[in-house]
Short mmCIF file of C-alpha atoms and ligand atoms in Angstrom, two decimals:
data_model
loop_
_atom_site.label_atom_id
_atom_site.label_comp_id
_atom_site.label_asym_id
_atom_site.label_seq_id
_atom_site.Cartn_x
_atom_site.Cartn_y
_atom_site.Cartn_z
CA MET A 1 0.06 -0.03 0.01
CA ALA A 2 1.39 3.34 -0.87
CA ARG A 3 1.15 5.81 1.93
CA ALA A 4 -0.63 9.37 1.32
CA ASN A 5 2.39 11.46 1.08
CA GLU A 6 4.70 8.95 -0.75
CA SER A 7 5.93 9.47 -4.22
CA HIS A 8 7.86 7.01 -6.38
CA VAL A 9 11.13 8.42 -7.73
CA CYS A 10 13.60 7.11 -10.24
CA GLN A 11 16.91 6.74 -8.26
CA SER A 12 18.75 7.15 -11.52
CA CYS A 13 17.28 10.20 -13.18
CA GLY A 14 14.81 11.61 -10.55
CA ALA A 15 11.56 11.25 -12.55
CA VAL A 16 8.59 11.14 -10.40
CA TYR A 17 5.81 8.62 -10.65
CA SER A 18 2.52 8.22 -8.82
CA LYS A 19 3.02 4.63 -8.55
CA TRP A 20 5.73 2.00 -8.78
CA GLN A 21 6.75 0.52 -12.09
CA GLY A 22 9.61 -1.78 -13.27
CA ARG A 23 11.05 0.52 -15.77
CA CYS A 24 11.59 4.33 -15.83
CA ASP A 25 9.98 5.86 -18.91
CA ASP A 26 12.42 8.76 -18.72
CA CYS A 27 15.79 7.14 -18.73
CA GLY A 28 14.80 3.61 -19.58
CA GLU A 29 16.74 1.97 -16.52
CA TRP A 30 15.14 -0.96 -14.93
CA ASN A 31 14.39 -1.46 -11.28
CA THR A 32 15.40 2.04 -10.29
CA ILE A 33 12.09 3.36 -9.07
CA ALA A 34 11.75 3.36 -5.23
CA ALA A 35 9.16 4.86 -2.98
CA GLU A 36 10.14 7.98 -1.14
CA ALA A 37 8.27 10.12 1.54
CA GLY A 38 7.57 13.61 0.42
CA GLU A 39 9.01 15.80 -2.16
CA ALA A 40 11.82 18.34 -2.33
CA GLY A 41 10.84 21.84 -1.56
CA PRO A 42 11.95 24.74 -3.62
CA PRO A 43 15.58 25.85 -3.35
CA GLY A 44 16.28 27.88 -0.18
CA SER A 45 13.03 26.94 1.52
CA LEU A 46 14.94 25.04 4.14
CA GLY A 47 13.40 25.96 7.44
CA ALA A 48 12.03 29.25 5.84
CA GLY A 49 8.17 28.19 5.59
CA LYS A 50 6.82 31.60 5.00
CA LYS A 51 5.70 33.02 1.87
CA THR A 52 7.11 36.42 0.60
CA LYS A 53 6.66 38.74 -2.45
CA GLY A 54 9.06 38.52 -5.32
CA LYS A 55 11.72 41.18 -5.59
CA ILE A 56 12.54 42.97 -8.75
CA VAL A 57 15.78 41.63 -10.12
CA ASP A 58 18.32 44.24 -11.74
CA PHE A 59 19.41 43.63 -15.31
CA THR A 60 23.02 44.32 -16.35
CA THR A 61 25.10 44.15 -19.71
CA LEU A 62 27.19 41.26 -21.12
CA LYS A 63 30.01 43.71 -20.95
CA GLY A 64 31.84 45.33 -18.11
CA GLY A 65 31.68 44.34 -14.44
CA GLY A 66 35.58 44.95 -14.01
CA GLU A 67 38.15 42.24 -13.55
CA PHE A 68 37.38 38.61 -13.26
CA GLU A 69 38.88 36.72 -10.40
CA PRO A 70 41.63 34.59 -11.79
CA ARG A 71 41.41 30.88 -11.80
CA LEU A 72 42.81 29.17 -8.77
CA LEU A 73 45.62 26.71 -9.59
CA THR A 74 45.75 23.48 -7.85
CA GLY A 75 49.41 22.88 -8.47
CA ASN A 76 48.60 19.66 -10.10
CA ALA A 77 49.09 20.07 -13.82
CA GLU A 78 46.90 17.10 -14.82
CA PHE A 79 43.98 18.17 -12.74
CA ASP A 80 44.16 21.84 -13.78
CA ARG A 81 44.18 20.71 -17.41
CA ALA A 82 41.06 18.46 -16.86
CA CYS A 83 39.38 21.53 -15.30
CA GLY A 84 40.13 23.65 -18.30
CA GLY A 85 42.94 25.34 -16.70
CA GLY A 86 42.26 25.67 -13.21
CA LEU A 87 39.35 26.26 -10.68
CA VAL A 88 36.96 29.06 -11.57
CA PRO A 89 35.63 30.84 -8.31
CA GLY A 90 32.01 30.14 -7.53
CA SER A 91 31.88 27.09 -9.65
CA ALA A 92 30.61 23.57 -8.67
CA LEU A 93 32.42 20.41 -9.85
CA LEU A 94 31.10 16.95 -9.72
CA ILE A 95 33.67 14.10 -9.51
CA GLY A 96 32.07 10.92 -10.45
CA GLY A 97 33.59 7.40 -10.17
CA ASP A 98 33.33 3.84 -9.13
CA PRO A 99 34.05 3.12 -5.44
CA GLY A 100 37.76 2.58 -4.82
CA VAL A 101 38.92 4.35 -7.98
CA GLY A 102 40.58 6.88 -5.93
CA LYS A 103 38.18 10.00 -5.80
CA SER A 104 39.04 10.70 -2.05
CA THR A 105 42.82 10.25 -2.46
CA LEU A 106 42.78 12.73 -5.61
CA LEU A 107 40.79 15.26 -3.81
CA LEU A 108 42.95 15.16 -0.64
CA GLN A 109 45.82 15.77 -2.76
CA ILE A 110 44.25 18.65 -4.55
CA ALA A 111 43.02 20.06 -1.42
CA ALA A 112 46.68 19.86 0.25
CA GLY A 113 47.89 21.55 -3.18
CA VAL A 114 45.43 24.28 -3.06
CA ALA A 115 45.94 24.78 0.64
CA LYS A 116 49.71 25.15 0.34
CA GLY A 117 49.08 27.76 -2.45
CA GLY A 118 47.45 29.93 0.34
CA ALA A 119 43.78 29.24 -0.33
CA ARG A 120 41.52 28.23 2.55
CA VAL A 121 40.17 24.72 2.08
CA ALA A 122 37.49 22.73 3.88
CA TYR A 123 37.36 19.01 3.49
CA LEU A 124 34.11 17.47 4.67
CA SER A 125 33.89 13.79 4.63
CA GLY A 126 30.65 11.64 5.30
CA GLU A 127 32.30 8.55 4.49
CA GLU A 128 35.26 8.33 6.54
CA ALA A 129 36.09 9.57 10.06
CA THR A 130 38.72 12.28 10.50
CA ALA A 131 41.22 9.77 11.83
CA GLN A 132 41.06 7.83 8.69
CA ILE A 133 41.57 10.65 6.58
CA ARG A 134 44.62 11.98 8.55
CA LEU A 135 46.02 8.50 8.39
CA ARG A 136 45.99 8.69 4.80
CA ALA A 137 47.27 12.16 4.73
CA GLN A 138 50.16 10.97 6.81
CA ARG A 139 50.77 8.19 4.40
CA LEU A 140 50.78 10.64 1.53
CA GLY A 141 53.01 13.06 3.35
CA LEU A 142 50.24 15.76 3.21
CA ASP A 143 49.62 16.17 6.86
CA GLU A 144 51.35 19.46 7.06
CA ALA A 145 49.04 21.18 4.63
CA PRO A 146 46.58 23.65 6.29
CA VAL A 147 43.33 21.88 5.25
CA ALA A 148 40.22 22.28 7.54
CA LEU A 149 38.99 18.68 8.01
CA ALA A 150 35.60 17.62 9.35
CA SER A 151 33.47 14.68 9.25
CA ALA A 152 29.78 15.68 8.82
CA THR A 153 26.61 14.65 7.01
CA ALA A 154 23.96 16.90 8.27
CA LEU A 155 23.36 19.61 5.54
CA ARG A 156 22.22 22.29 8.00
CA ASP A 157 25.27 22.03 9.91
CA ILE A 158 27.55 22.00 7.00
CA LEU A 159 25.78 25.12 5.37
CA ALA A 160 26.08 26.84 8.87
CA THR A 161 29.77 26.00 9.22
CA LEU A 162 30.62 27.07 5.61
CA LYS A 163 28.68 30.31 6.00
CA ALA A 164 30.65 31.18 9.23
CA ASP A 165 34.03 29.94 7.97
CA LYS A 166 33.83 31.20 4.37
CA PRO A 167 36.46 28.89 2.74
CA ASP A 168 37.66 29.29 -0.85
CA VAL A 169 37.45 25.64 -1.68
CA VAL A 170 34.89 23.27 -0.34
CA ILE A 171 35.13 19.35 -0.79
CA ILE A 172 32.15 17.26 -0.05
CA ASP A 173 32.88 13.58 0.11
CA SER A 174 30.28 12.27 -1.05
CA ILE A 175 27.00 13.78 -1.97
CA GLN A 176 25.30 10.59 -1.39
CA THR A 177 25.99 10.76 2.45
CA LEU A 178 24.50 14.10 2.98
CA TRP A 179 20.96 14.47 4.38
CA SER A 180 18.66 17.31 5.09
CA ASP A 181 16.26 17.18 7.93
CA ALA A 182 13.89 19.41 6.04
CA LEU A 183 13.07 16.39 3.88
CA PRO A 184 11.53 13.16 4.88
CA ALA A 185 13.36 11.12 2.43
CA ALA A 186 16.22 8.87 3.55
CA PRO A 187 19.82 9.90 2.88
CA GLY A 188 21.16 8.79 -0.54
CA THR A 189 17.88 9.01 -2.38
CA VAL A 190 17.55 11.19 -5.30
CA THR A 191 15.44 13.77 -3.32
CA GLN A 192 18.02 14.16 -0.77
CA VAL A 193 20.79 14.28 -3.17
CA ARG A 194 19.28 16.82 -5.36
CA ALA A 195 18.30 19.04 -2.38
CA SER A 196 21.66 18.88 -0.90
CA ALA A 197 23.36 19.56 -4.11
CA GLN A 198 21.10 22.61 -4.77
CA GLU A 199 21.78 24.11 -1.39
CA LEU A 200 25.56 23.64 -1.72
CA ILE A 201 25.62 25.11 -5.09
CA ARG A 202 23.67 28.12 -4.10
CA PHE A 203 26.31 28.50 -1.39
CA ALA A 204 29.04 28.31 -3.75
CA LYS A 205 27.61 30.78 -6.27
CA GLY A 206 26.80 33.26 -3.52
CA SER A 207 30.10 33.07 -1.76
CA GLY A 208 32.51 32.55 -4.64
CA ALA A 209 33.92 29.28 -3.21
CA VAL A 210 34.83 26.40 -5.39
CA LEU A 211 32.72 23.49 -4.65
CA PHE A 212 33.70 19.80 -5.36
CA LEU A 213 31.13 17.21 -4.87
CA VAL A 214 32.01 13.55 -5.04
CA GLY A 215 29.57 11.23 -6.52
CA HIS A 216 29.62 7.50 -6.57
CA VAL A 217 28.34 5.73 -9.81
CA THR A 218 26.68 2.49 -9.11
CA LYS A 219 25.51 0.19 -11.87
CA ASP A 220 22.34 -1.22 -9.85
CA GLY A 221 20.76 2.04 -9.04
CA GLN A 222 20.69 1.29 -5.51
CA ILE A 223 22.05 4.69 -4.34
CA ALA A 224 21.16 7.69 -6.20
CA GLY A 225 23.30 8.02 -9.24
CA PRO A 226 24.93 11.57 -9.60
CA ARG A 227 23.02 11.85 -12.79
CA VAL A 228 20.60 14.31 -11.46
CA VAL A 229 23.45 16.37 -10.13
CA GLU A 230 25.06 16.49 -13.38
CA HIS A 231 22.63 19.15 -14.82
CA MET A 232 23.13 21.37 -11.81
CA VAL A 233 26.90 21.63 -11.65
CA ASP A 234 29.16 23.60 -13.93
CA ALA A 235 31.61 20.70 -14.70
CA VAL A 236 31.32 17.04 -14.52
CA LEU A 237 34.59 15.22 -14.22
CA TYR A 238 34.66 11.25 -14.34
CA PHE A 239 37.58 9.45 -12.66
CA GLU A 240 37.98 6.09 -14.53
CA SER A 241 40.15 3.34 -14.37
CA GLU A 242 40.37 -0.04 -16.34
CA GLN A 243 40.11 -2.98 -14.16
CA GLY A 244 43.49 -4.22 -13.05
CA ARG A 245 45.58 -1.18 -14.09
CA ALA A 246 47.25 1.50 -12.20
CA PHE A 247 46.51 4.47 -14.47
CA ARG A 248 43.53 6.64 -14.01
CA LEU A 249 42.05 9.06 -16.23
CA LEU A 250 40.07 12.23 -15.22
CA ARG A 251 37.78 13.01 -17.97
CA ALA A 252 35.86 16.11 -18.22
CA VAL A 253 32.42 15.20 -19.69
CA LYS A 254 30.87 18.60 -19.16
CA ASN A 255 32.58 21.90 -18.52
CA ARG A 256 30.99 25.22 -18.64
CA PHE A 257 34.47 27.00 -18.31
CA GLY A 258 36.66 24.97 -20.64
CA ALA A 259 36.87 22.27 -23.26
CA ALA A 260 34.99 19.02 -22.61
CA HIS A 261 36.56 15.81 -23.26
CA GLU A 262 39.78 17.07 -21.81
CA ILE A 263 41.62 14.46 -19.94
CA GLY A 264 44.15 14.27 -17.05
CA VAL A 265 46.18 11.22 -16.63
CA PHE A 266 47.34 9.77 -13.15
CA GLU A 267 49.02 6.75 -11.97
CA MET A 268 48.08 5.10 -8.63
CA THR A 269 51.07 4.44 -6.62
CA GLY A 270 51.82 3.42 -3.01
CA GLY A 271 52.28 7.05 -2.33
CA GLY A 272 49.04 8.29 -3.91
CA LEU A 273 48.26 9.39 -7.54
CA ARG A 274 51.17 10.50 -9.43
CA GLU A 275 50.68 12.84 -12.44
CA VAL A 276 51.60 11.25 -15.79
CA ALA A 277 52.78 14.19 -18.01
CA ASN A 278 53.41 12.32 -21.10
CA PRO A 279 50.71 9.52 -21.36
CA SER A 280 51.51 8.69 -24.94
CA GLU A 281 54.39 6.58 -23.58
CA LEU A 282 51.98 4.83 -21.52
CA PHE A 283 49.89 3.69 -24.38
CA LEU A 284 52.52 2.72 -26.90
CA SER A 285 54.21 -0.79 -26.76
CA GLU A 286 57.93 -1.33 -25.79
CA PRO A 287 60.38 -0.61 -28.68
CA GLY A 288 61.50 -3.87 -30.46
CA GLU A 289 60.90 -5.66 -33.76
CA PRO A 290 57.58 -4.54 -35.38
CA ALA A 291 54.94 -7.29 -35.20
CA PRO A 292 52.20 -7.55 -37.75
CA GLY A 293 48.79 -6.36 -36.75
CA ALA A 294 50.15 -3.25 -34.73
CA SER A 295 49.42 0.36 -35.86
CA VAL A 296 50.00 3.46 -33.97
CA PHE A 297 47.03 5.88 -33.91
CA ALA A 298 47.61 9.54 -33.40
CA GLY A 299 44.45 10.56 -31.42
CA VAL A 300 43.28 13.48 -29.51
CA GLU A 301 41.29 13.49 -26.30
CA GLY A 302 39.91 16.97 -25.76
CA THR A 303 42.81 19.12 -26.86
CA ARG A 304 45.44 16.77 -25.94
CA PRO A 305 47.14 14.74 -28.41
CA LEU A 306 47.65 11.10 -27.47
CA LEU A 307 49.34 8.21 -29.36
CA VAL A 308 47.77 4.77 -28.79
CA GLU A 309 48.58 1.41 -30.37
CA PHE A 310 45.92 -0.71 -32.12
CA GLN A 311 46.63 -4.36 -32.22
CA ALA A 312 44.84 -6.65 -34.51
CA LEU A 313 44.86 -10.57 -34.76
CA VAL A 314 43.15 -11.95 -37.94
CA SER A 315 43.17 -15.72 -38.47
CA PRO A 316 41.22 -18.12 -40.59
CA THR A 317 37.97 -19.20 -38.98
CA THR A 318 36.57 -22.68 -38.38
CA PHE A 319 33.24 -21.47 -37.55
CA ALA A 320 30.35 -20.70 -39.82
CA ALA A 321 29.96 -17.34 -38.20
CA PRO A 322 33.47 -15.77 -37.62
CA ARG A 323 34.35 -14.44 -34.17
CA ARG A 324 34.79 -10.73 -33.59
CA ALA A 325 36.07 -9.37 -30.40
CA VAL A 326 37.10 -5.91 -29.64
CA VAL A 327 38.47 -4.29 -26.41
CA GLY A 328 38.93 -0.59 -26.25
CA TRP A 329 37.05 0.24 -29.55
CA ASP A 330 33.32 0.20 -30.64
CA ASN A 331 32.07 -3.26 -31.70
CA ALA A 332 29.64 -1.74 -34.41
CA ARG A 333 32.51 0.34 -35.71
CA LEU A 334 34.81 -2.79 -36.05
CA SER A 335 31.98 -4.51 -37.98
CA MET A 336 31.50 -1.40 -40.27
CA MET A 337 35.18 -1.29 -40.83
CA LEU A 338 35.40 -4.99 -41.93
CA ALA A 339 32.44 -4.53 -44.23
CA VAL A 340 33.89 -1.48 -45.86
CA LEU A 341 37.34 -3.37 -46.26
CA ASP A 342 35.55 -6.28 -47.90
CA ALA A 343 32.99 -4.32 -50.02
CA ARG A 344 35.54 -1.58 -51.24
CA CYS A 345 38.95 -3.31 -51.26
CA GLY A 346 37.84 -7.02 -52.01
CA LEU A 347 39.45 -8.40 -48.76
CA GLU A 348 37.98 -11.64 -47.11
CA PHE A 349 37.58 -10.73 -43.52
CA GLY A 350 34.25 -12.77 -43.84
CA ARG A 351 36.35 -15.94 -43.63
CA HIS A 352 38.47 -14.74 -40.73
CA ASP A 353 38.08 -14.43 -36.93
CA VAL A 354 39.03 -10.85 -35.95
CA PHE A 355 40.35 -9.60 -32.62
CA LEU A 356 41.10 -6.06 -32.07
CA ASN A 357 42.73 -4.52 -29.11
CA VAL A 358 43.62 -0.92 -27.85
CA ALA A 359 46.80 -1.25 -25.99
CA GLY A 360 46.94 0.19 -22.28
CA GLY A 361 43.35 -0.27 -21.58
CA LEU A 362 42.26 3.03 -23.03
CA ARG A 363 38.92 3.39 -24.75
CA ILE A 364 38.79 5.16 -28.03
CA ALA A 365 35.68 6.81 -29.25
CA GLU A 366 37.13 9.04 -32.02
CA PRO A 367 35.99 8.54 -35.67
CA ALA A 368 39.71 9.39 -36.71
CA ALA A 369 40.67 5.95 -35.15
CA ASP A 370 39.08 4.25 -38.30
CA LEU A 371 42.17 4.41 -40.37
CA ALA A 372 44.46 3.07 -37.59
CA ALA A 373 42.16 0.09 -37.02
CA ALA A 374 42.00 -0.64 -40.64
CA ALA A 375 45.77 -0.50 -40.93
CA ALA A 376 46.17 -2.91 -38.02
CA LEU A 377 43.67 -5.19 -39.51
CA CYS A 378 45.09 -5.27 -42.97
CA SER A 379 48.69 -5.74 -41.51
CA SER A 380 47.54 -8.72 -39.66
CA LEU A 381 45.57 -10.22 -42.69
CA PHE A 382 48.48 -9.82 -45.03
CA ASP A 383 50.91 -10.74 -42.25
CA ARG A 384 53.04 -7.71 -42.97
CA PRO A 385 54.33 -5.73 -40.08
CA LEU A 386 53.81 -1.95 -40.41
CA PRO A 387 56.95 0.36 -39.99
CA LYS A 388 57.10 1.55 -36.25
CA THR A 389 57.99 5.19 -37.46
CA HIS A 390 54.68 5.98 -38.76
CA VAL A 391 51.46 6.98 -37.17
CA VAL A 392 47.95 6.65 -38.72
CA PHE A 393 44.75 8.70 -38.53
CA GLY A 394 41.51 9.58 -40.55
CA GLU A 395 37.84 8.67 -40.72
CA VAL A 396 36.65 6.24 -43.15
CA ALA A 397 33.48 6.66 -44.77
CA LEU A 398 31.14 3.88 -46.07
CA SER A 399 32.09 4.66 -49.61
CA GLY A 400 35.88 3.91 -48.63
CA ALA A 401 36.70 7.56 -48.98
CA ILE A 402 38.99 9.04 -46.08
CA ARG A 403 37.92 12.18 -44.48
CA PRO A 404 40.09 14.72 -42.85
CA ALA A 405 40.35 14.52 -39.02
CA PRO A 406 40.26 17.64 -36.78
CA GLN A 407 43.35 18.95 -35.19
CA ALA A 408 45.68 17.15 -37.57
CA GLU A 409 48.66 19.46 -36.72
CA ALA A 410 48.38 18.59 -33.13
CA ARG A 411 48.38 14.96 -33.89
CA LEU A 412 51.48 15.39 -36.19
CA LYS A 413 53.30 17.52 -33.65
CA GLU A 414 52.90 14.97 -30.99
CA ALA A 415 54.21 12.26 -33.35
CA LYS A 416 57.14 14.21 -34.19
CA LYS A 417 57.66 14.89 -30.38
CA LEU A 418 57.72 11.08 -29.81
CA GLY A 419 60.11 10.43 -32.68
CA PHE A 420 58.01 9.22 -35.45
CA LYS A 421 59.28 9.78 -38.91
CA GLY A 422 56.10 9.87 -40.99
CA ALA A 423 52.21 9.66 -40.94
CA VAL A 424 49.55 8.08 -43.12
CA ALA A 425 46.65 10.35 -43.20
CA PRO A 426 44.05 12.13 -45.38
CA LYS A 427 45.14 15.34 -47.22
CA GLY A 428 45.42 18.04 -44.82
CA GLY A 429 47.07 21.62 -44.43
CA ASP A 430 50.16 22.82 -46.37
CA GLU A 431 52.74 22.54 -43.64
CA SER A 432 53.35 19.54 -41.68
CA PRO A 433 56.01 18.92 -39.07
CA ILE A 434 56.69 15.30 -40.43
CA PRO A 435 56.20 13.97 -43.92
CA VAL A 436 52.60 12.74 -44.66
CA THR A 437 51.60 9.89 -47.01
CA CYS A 438 48.30 11.11 -48.22
CA VAL A 439 45.56 8.58 -48.59
CA GLU A 440 42.29 9.35 -50.37
CA THR A 441 40.57 6.02 -50.22
CA LEU A 442 40.81 2.84 -48.21
CA GLY A 443 42.38 1.16 -51.26
CA ASP A 444 45.35 3.63 -50.93
CA LEU A 445 45.83 2.33 -47.29
CA VAL A 446 45.66 -1.29 -48.30
CA GLN A 447 48.15 -0.55 -50.93
CA TRP A 448 50.37 1.26 -48.30
CA VAL A 449 50.14 -1.76 -46.00
CA ARG A 450 51.05 -4.26 -48.79
CA CYS A 451 54.10 -2.30 -49.61
CA ALA A 452 55.08 -1.49 -46.14
CA ASP A 453 58.39 -2.39 -44.97
CA GLY A 454 58.11 -3.12 -41.27
P1 LIG B 501 39.89 5.98 -2.44
O1 LIG B 501 40.59 7.44 -2.69
O2 LIG B 501 39.62 5.77 -1.10
O3 LIG B 501 38.90 5.74 -3.42
P2 LIG B 501 37.29 6.32 -3.54
O4 LIG B 501 37.19 7.52 -2.78
O5 LIG B 501 36.97 6.62 -5.10
O6 LIG B 501 36.43 5.21 -3.21
O7 LIG B 501 41.07 5.08 -3.07
C1 LIG B 501 40.94 3.85 -2.53
C2 LIG B 501 41.98 2.87 -3.35
O8 LIG B 501 43.23 3.52 -3.65
C3 LIG B 501 42.23 1.74 -2.56
O9 LIG B 501 41.97 0.52 -3.05
C4 LIG B 501 43.81 1.73 -2.13
C5 LIG B 501 44.31 2.63 -3.25
N1 LIG B 501 45.35 3.56 -2.83
C6 LIG B 501 46.57 3.38 -3.27
O10 LIG B 501 46.88 2.24 -3.98
N2 LIG B 501 47.71 4.12 -2.86
C7 LIG B 501 47.54 5.21 -1.88
O11 LIG B 501 48.21 5.89 -1.66
C8 LIG B 501 45.96 5.43 -1.47
C9 LIG B 501 45.81 6.35 -0.46
C10 LIG B 501 45.15 4.69 -1.90
MG1 LIG B 502 36.02 7.89 -1.10
#
C-alpha cells in the first residue's frame, strides 16, 4: 500500500511517478524506481516556511563588471588541465567514479595542493572518520597542509559551518551521504541528493567558493546516481580506470568553463596519485621488432594529442559465423570497418576471426581512429608488419573515402615529439612537421600496407 505523502522516484534520473513501475519511462533504466516520502521543496526553502513577495531583479549588460577573479591553480598540472586550466571561483564540480577508484585520494591531494598555495580549504567527509583521513594524509606526506577537516553529514550543520568559515574551496565527500532534516526522504535518495546539491551550489555561487562534490556511480541504481546532479553543476569530471590497471583518467564530460573531453592522466602508486605528464608513452608498446597487426593511432582527447597502439589479430576461422571481439573500441565500428574493407577493397575478412585491442586499456571513441584500426587489420591479414616509425589517422566513410580528421597538426606534432618519422593520413594543411603519406581512399591504405616495410 502506498502511503498518502509517498511518491515514487527514479533513483537514476529523478523522474517522479504516482505508483511503482519496473522501468523508468524517462531514462529507460530498470528497477530504479523506489518509494520516497515527500517531495523536495523549492531551493532555499530550508526552514523558511513563509511566503514572501518577489523582488525586482536588476538587469546588467554582458560587457563590463570589472576584472574577473583569476582561476585558482591546484598545483597539479593534470588536474588543472582536466578542469580547463584551473578552478573558477564560484563554480561547482562533480567528481564521479566507481568506488575505490581513488576519488578521495585525488581530492585530498588537490586540497593539500590548493591549501599550500594559500587558499582556505574545507574538506568535509561523510564517508570516513577524520582519523582515517589523517592516516591517509600522513601516508601521502600531506599532513602538514593547512586543510580544515571535518566529518559531517547533516546539511544544515555543513551550511552553517561554511557560512561562518567562508572557505575558498569546499570538498564534499560524498554527496550521497548528505541528508537534510527538512526532507522526510532517506539519505542517498535522489530527493536528498538533489536538495543537498542545490543548497551547496547556491552557497558556492553566492560566496564565490569552489565546490567539489564527490558522487558514486553504481550500476544497480541502489544509491542515487549523480546523474541528477550533473545538470546542476558547472563541470562533471569522471575518474575512470580500467580493471586491474594502475593508471587513472580524469575525463571532463561537461565543462561550462573549458573544453569538454579534456583528460588528465594519473597513476595510482603506493604514495598516492602521480601525474603522468606524457601519457603517449603509457599507451605505446615497448620498442623492439615490429609485429604484424600493430599500428599507432595519433589521437586527440579533448585538446590533448595522445598516441595509442591498435593491435589486431586476424586468423582463418573454423566457424560458420566468424568471431569478432574488440577491446577499447566500438564493436559496431569494427563490423563497419570490416564490411567496408571487404566491399571496397575486395578483402576476405568474412572468412576470418578478428580480434582488435587498444593497448594500455584506453577506450577510443574518435572517428579518426578508423584508419588506424583498418591499418592494423590489414597488417595482420597480410601478415606484414607496419613500420614502427609511422602514425595513422583519418575517418573512413562507407564509400571507402577517407575524411580529414580535426586537429591534424596537433597529432602530427605529438608524433614528431615522440620520434615518429612519418604519418599516413588524409590530405590536410600545407605545412606538416613530419612527412605525410596522403591517402584518399581505403584502397590507398591497403596498398600502403601491402608495400609497407616493417
Ligand atoms: P579512495 O580514494 O579511497 O577511493 P574512492 O574515494 O574513489 O572510493 O582510494 C581507494 C583505493 O586507492 C584503495 O583501493 C587503495 C588505493 N590507494 C593506493 O593504491 N595508494 C594510496 O596511496 C592510496 C591513498 C590509496
Ligand atoms: Mg572515498
